Amino acid sequence: MNAVATKARIALKNILFATDFSPAAEAALPYAIGLAKQYGAKVHGLHVRFPATYPIVGPEAMPQVIEAAEAQAKFEAQQVHEMLATVPHEVTVTEGELWPTLNEIVSQQKTDLIVMGTHGRTGLSRALLGSVAEETFRKATCPVLTVRPQVSQNTERRLAMKEIVFATDFSPESLAALPLAVSLAQEHLSNLTPLNITGKSEAGELVHAEQYKESTLRRLQSLVPAGAEL
């Protein structure tokens, strides 16, 4: 296993912040703003509304119903503008399904990072396992930062990133995150801890996980480039 090549500082030019105005989304907001300030990035604030269902009214009342929906969209857009007032930003409020809209914006805006909460009004009941967060995590073509509502709001300390854990099972999927971990550690002069967890040995197994401890440690150490000064 070859060490990842040492790279220049990580570049975050476009950050996508998705919100449904829930407490979970609010928990992720300071991280979107903090990272934007650290890297001089622009934040694209996104709120996707469920497709409107209009009540059964006569034709004469429909203009008022549509006007009320438009006014609500403008109000929500203004809320997002106020959330992101301290950083360069733009706002999109639209109707539809969240993931297809996210995916389209990521492609159009050349998004470098998605920031979102993991438990909002969209039916997410478990961190990273709810339908929207899980779909974004699995399908996004850029890194995704997910923030649980229980995460400490000491954003300044968290964004200092003095301790970074890189968890890997040595699969191509997990190693895809290695360059980002190394780059962040270099950028923040962090302590980087590569981590591999082996299962417990079962009775009757011919080869026990403990036998691979030293070779696994060497393999983990080889992941970090010698010139990285980490």
GROMACS .gro file of C-alpha atoms in nm:
model
  230
    1MET     CA    1   0.000   0.000   0.000
    2ASN     CA    2   0.162   0.322  -0.111
    3ALA     CA    3   0.132   0.641   0.089
    4VAL     CA    4  -0.088   0.911  -0.053
    5ALA     CA    5   0.105   1.185  -0.228
    6THR     CA    6   0.152   1.509  -0.035
    7LYS     CA    7  -0.071   1.774  -0.188
    8ALA     CA    8  -0.118   2.149  -0.167
    9ARG     CA    9  -0.369   2.297   0.076
   10ILE     CA   10  -0.724   2.180   0.031
   11ALA     CA   11  -0.937   2.421  -0.173
   12LEU     CA   12  -1.301   2.482  -0.082
   13LYS     CA   13  -1.446   2.740  -0.317
   14ASN     CA   14  -1.812   2.640  -0.318
   15ILE     CA   15  -2.000   2.501  -0.017
   16LEU     CA   16  -2.360   2.381  -0.040
   17PHE     CA   17  -2.563   2.420   0.281
   18ALA     CA   18  -2.900   2.241   0.279
   19THR     CA   19  -3.162   2.345   0.534
   20ASP     CA   20  -3.522   2.267   0.624
   21PHE     CA   21  -3.512   2.523   0.910
   22SER     CA   22  -3.515   2.245   1.170
   23PRO     CA   23  -3.289   2.244   1.481
   24ALA     CA   24  -3.078   1.977   1.306
   25ALA     CA   25  -3.014   2.208   1.012
   26GLU     CA   26  -2.933   2.493   1.250
   27ALA     CA   27  -2.671   2.271   1.416
   28ALA     CA   28  -2.490   2.239   1.081
   29LEU     CA   29  -2.506   2.610   0.994
   30PRO     CA   30  -2.206   2.727   1.206
   31TYR     CA   31  -1.988   2.468   1.032
   32ALA     CA   32  -2.088   2.587   0.685
   33ILE     CA   33  -2.018   2.948   0.783
   34GLY     CA   34  -1.697   2.866   0.970
   35LEU     CA   35  -1.550   2.665   0.685
   36ALA     CA   36  -1.650   2.934   0.434
   37LYS     CA   37  -1.460   3.193   0.637
   38GLN     CA   38  -1.157   2.967   0.679
   39TYR     CA   39  -1.126   2.891   0.309
   40GLY     CA   40  -1.273   3.206   0.156
   41ALA     CA   41  -1.556   3.001   0.005
   42LYS     CA   42  -1.897   3.096  -0.124
   43VAL     CA   43  -2.198   2.925   0.036
   44HIS     CA   44  -2.499   2.817  -0.168
   45GLY     CA   45  -2.796   2.801   0.071
   46LEU     CA   46  -3.062   2.554  -0.041
   47HIS     CA   47  -3.414   2.493   0.087
   48VAL     CA   48  -3.627   2.242  -0.102
   49ARG     CA   49  -3.998   2.262  -0.032
   50PHE     CA   50  -4.234   1.974  -0.078
   51PRO     CA   51  -4.442   2.011  -0.397
   52ALA     CA   52  -4.737   2.235  -0.317
   53THR     CA   53  -5.077   2.076  -0.270
   54TYR     CA   54  -5.348   2.330  -0.327
   55PRO     CA   55  -5.681   2.307  -0.149
   56ILE     CA   56  -5.998   2.251  -0.346
   57VAL     CA   57  -6.114   2.604  -0.413
   58GLY     CA   58  -6.299   2.778  -0.686
   59PRO     CA   59  -6.113   2.928  -0.983
   60GLU     CA   60  -6.165   3.274  -0.841
   61ALA     CA   61  -5.962   3.186  -0.527
   62MET     CA   62  -5.664   3.022  -0.698
   63PRO     CA   63  -5.471   3.349  -0.760
   64GLN     CA   64  -5.473   3.420  -0.385
   65VAL     CA   65  -5.359   3.066  -0.305
   66ILE     CA   66  -5.071   3.084  -0.551
   67GLU     CA   67  -4.979   3.432  -0.427
   68ALA     CA   68  -4.964   3.301  -0.069
   69ALA     CA   69  -4.732   3.017  -0.177
   70GLU     CA   70  -4.503   3.260  -0.357
   71ALA     CA   71  -4.496   3.488  -0.053
   72GLN     CA   72  -4.399   3.193   0.165
   73ALA     CA   73  -4.113   3.103  -0.072
   74LYS     CA   74  -3.986   3.463  -0.062
   75PHE     CA   75  -4.003   3.462   0.318
   76GLU     CA   76  -3.804   3.136   0.336
   77ALA     CA   77  -3.546   3.270   0.091
   78GLN     CA   78  -3.504   3.579   0.310
   79GLN     CA   79  -3.451   3.354   0.613
   80VAL     CA   80  -3.168   3.174   0.437
   81HIS     CA   81  -3.014   3.506   0.329
   82GLU     CA   82  -3.013   3.617   0.692
   83MET     CA   83  -2.854   3.288   0.802
   84LEU     CA   84  -2.565   3.338   0.561
   85ALA     CA   85  -2.535   3.716   0.590
   86THR     CA   86  -2.175   3.705   0.716
   87VAL     CA   87  -2.032   3.516   0.416
   88PRO     CA   88  -2.057   3.547   0.036
   89HIS     CA   89  -2.359   3.344  -0.064
   90GLU     CA   90  -2.651   3.281  -0.292
   91VAL     CA   91  -2.985   3.121  -0.213
   92THR     CA   92  -3.216   2.876  -0.386
   93VAL     CA   93  -3.566   2.797  -0.263
   94THR     CA   94  -3.753   2.555  -0.482
   95GLU     CA   95  -4.006   2.272  -0.482
   96GLY     CA   96  -3.931   1.905  -0.543
   97GLU     CA   97  -3.728   1.620  -0.399
   98LEU     CA   98  -3.414   1.711  -0.206
   99TRP     CA   99  -3.156   1.469  -0.351
  100PRO     CA  100  -3.223   1.535  -0.723
  101THR     CA  101  -3.210   1.909  -0.653
  102LEU     CA  102  -2.890   1.874  -0.450
  103ASN     CA  103  -2.730   1.666  -0.721
  104GLU     CA  104  -2.817   1.918  -0.990
  105ILE     CA  105  -2.671   2.209  -0.793
  106VAL     CA  106  -2.354   2.013  -0.711
  107SER     CA  107  -2.299   1.963  -1.084
  108GLN     CA  108  -2.387   2.317  -1.186
  109GLN     CA  109  -2.201   2.499  -0.908
  110LYS     CA  110  -1.898   2.267  -0.897
  111THR     CA  111  -1.960   2.215  -0.527
  112ASP     CA  112  -1.656   2.120  -0.317
  113LEU     CA  113  -1.845   2.029   0.002
  114ILE     CA  114  -2.203   1.963   0.115
  115VAL     CA  115  -2.293   2.058   0.473
  116MET     CA  116  -2.621   1.936   0.620
  117GLY     CA  117  -2.790   1.819   0.940
  118THR     CA  118  -2.890   1.457   0.984
  119HIS     CA  119  -3.228   1.473   1.155
  120GLY     CA  120  -3.486   1.718   1.027
  121ARG     CA  121  -3.847   1.749   0.928
  122THR     CA  122  -3.786   1.539   0.617
  123GLY     CA  123  -3.831   1.218   0.812
  124LEU     CA  124  -3.475   1.145   0.922
  125SER     CA  125  -3.499   0.946   1.243
  126ARG     CA  126  -3.135   0.833   1.276
  127ALA     CA  127  -2.811   1.013   1.208
  128LEU     CA  128  -2.679   0.923   0.863
  129LEU     CA  129  -2.943   0.651   0.826
  130GLY     CA  130  -3.240   0.863   0.732
  131SER     CA  131  -3.344   0.852   0.370
  132VAL     CA  132  -3.222   1.196   0.261
  133ALA     CA  133  -2.892   1.208   0.453
  134GLU     CA  134  -2.811   0.850   0.361
  135GLU     CA  135  -2.885   0.906  -0.007
  136THR     CA  136  -2.670   1.219  -0.013
  137PHE     CA  137  -2.389   1.044   0.172
  138ARG     CA  138  -2.395   0.748  -0.069
  139LYS     CA  139  -2.443   0.927  -0.399
  140ALA     CA  140  -2.274   1.266  -0.373
  141THR     CA  141  -1.972   1.319  -0.596
  142CYS     CA  142  -1.810   1.556  -0.344
  143PRO     CA  143  -1.732   1.525   0.030
  144VAL     CA  144  -2.030   1.550   0.265
  145LEU     CA  145  -2.012   1.694   0.618
  146THR     CA  146  -2.306   1.579   0.828
  147VAL     CA  147  -2.374   1.729   1.171
  148ARG     CA  148  -2.598   1.572   1.433
  149PRO     CA  149  -2.805   1.800   1.662
  150GLN     CA  150  -2.617   1.655   1.961
  151VAL     CA  151  -2.279   1.780   1.835
  152SER     CA  152  -2.120   2.044   2.056
  153GLN     CA  153  -2.177   2.396   1.932
  154ASN     CA  154  -1.820   2.491   2.027
  155THR     CA  155  -1.765   2.542   1.656
  156GLU     CA  156  -1.441   2.737   1.695
  157ARG     CA  157  -1.271   2.444   1.869
  158ARG     CA  158  -1.417   2.188   1.629
  159LEU     CA  159  -1.305   2.381   1.323
  160ALA     CA  160  -0.953   2.407   1.461
  161MET     CA  161  -0.933   2.033   1.374
  162LYS     CA  162  -0.641   1.959   1.605
  163GLU     CA  163  -0.730   1.589   1.625
  164ILE     CA  164  -0.842   1.401   1.312
  165VAL     CA  165  -0.930   1.031   1.303
  166PHE     CA  166  -0.914   0.854   0.967
  167ALA     CA  167  -1.103   0.524   0.995
  168THR     CA  168  -1.031   0.265   0.726
  169ASP     CA  169  -1.080  -0.101   0.647
  170PHE     CA  170  -0.831  -0.059   0.358
  171SER     CA  171  -1.111  -0.086   0.102
  172PRO     CA  172  -1.100   0.145  -0.201
  173GLU     CA  173  -1.411   0.320  -0.067
  174SER     CA  174  -1.251   0.409   0.266
  175LEU     CA  175  -0.914   0.497   0.113
  176ALA     CA  176  -1.088   0.749  -0.115
  177ALA     CA  177  -1.114   0.971   0.195
  178LEU     CA  178  -0.743   0.948   0.278
  179PRO     CA  179  -0.618   1.242   0.063
  180LEU     CA  180  -0.879   1.467   0.228
  181ALA     CA  181  -0.777   1.353   0.578
  182VAL     CA  182  -0.407   1.413   0.508
  183SER     CA  183  -0.473   1.749   0.343
  184LEU     CA  184  -0.689   1.870   0.634
  185ALA     CA  185  -0.427   1.754   0.883
  186GLN     CA  186  -0.155   1.941   0.694
  187GLU     CA  187  -0.370   2.250   0.662
  188HIS     CA  188  -0.452   2.262   1.034
  189LEU     CA  189  -0.126   2.119   1.169
  190SER     CA  190  -0.334   1.842   1.322
  191ASN     CA  191  -0.258   1.512   1.486
  192LEU     CA  192  -0.377   1.247   1.240
  193THR     CA  193  -0.477   0.905   1.375
  194PRO     CA  194  -0.531   0.630   1.115
  195LEU     CA  195  -0.762   0.368   1.269
  196ASN     CA  196  -0.846   0.011   1.176
  197ILE     CA  197  -1.075  -0.204   1.390
  198THR     CA  198  -1.060  -0.582   1.369
  199GLY     CA  199  -1.334  -0.816   1.482
  200LYS     CA  200  -1.305  -1.042   1.783
  201SER     CA  201  -1.160  -1.384   1.719
  202GLU     CA  202  -1.405  -1.674   1.726
  203ALA     CA  203  -1.330  -2.016   1.872
  204GLY     CA  204  -1.204  -2.259   1.610
  205GLU     CA  205  -1.065  -1.996   1.373
  206LEU     CA  206  -0.730  -2.100   1.225
  207VAL     CA  207  -0.609  -1.741   1.193
  208HIS     CA  208  -0.682  -1.481   1.461
  209ALA     CA  209  -0.703  -1.107   1.401
  210GLU     CA  210  -0.437  -1.049   1.668
  211GLN     CA  211  -0.182  -1.215   1.441
  212TYR     CA  212  -0.218  -0.931   1.195
  213LYS     CA  213  -0.169  -0.653   1.451
  214GLU     CA  214   0.190  -0.563   1.364
  215SER     CA  215   0.139  -0.587   0.988
  216THR     CA  216  -0.178  -0.379   1.017
  217LEU     CA  217   0.007  -0.113   1.215
  218ARG     CA  218   0.278  -0.098   0.949
  219ARG     CA  219   0.012  -0.075   0.681
  220LEU     CA  220  -0.158   0.214   0.860
  221GLN     CA  221   0.172   0.396   0.905
  222SER     CA  222   0.252   0.354   0.537
  223LEU     CA  223  -0.061   0.546   0.441
  224VAL     CA  224   0.082   0.876   0.564
  225PRO     CA  225   0.345   1.031   0.334
  226ALA     CA  226   0.689   1.070   0.491
  227GLY     CA  227   0.710   1.435   0.385
  228ALA     CA  228   0.376   1.530   0.535
  229GLU     CA  229   0.529   1.619   0.873
  230LEU     CA  230   0.221   1.494   1.055
   0.00000   0.00000   0.00000
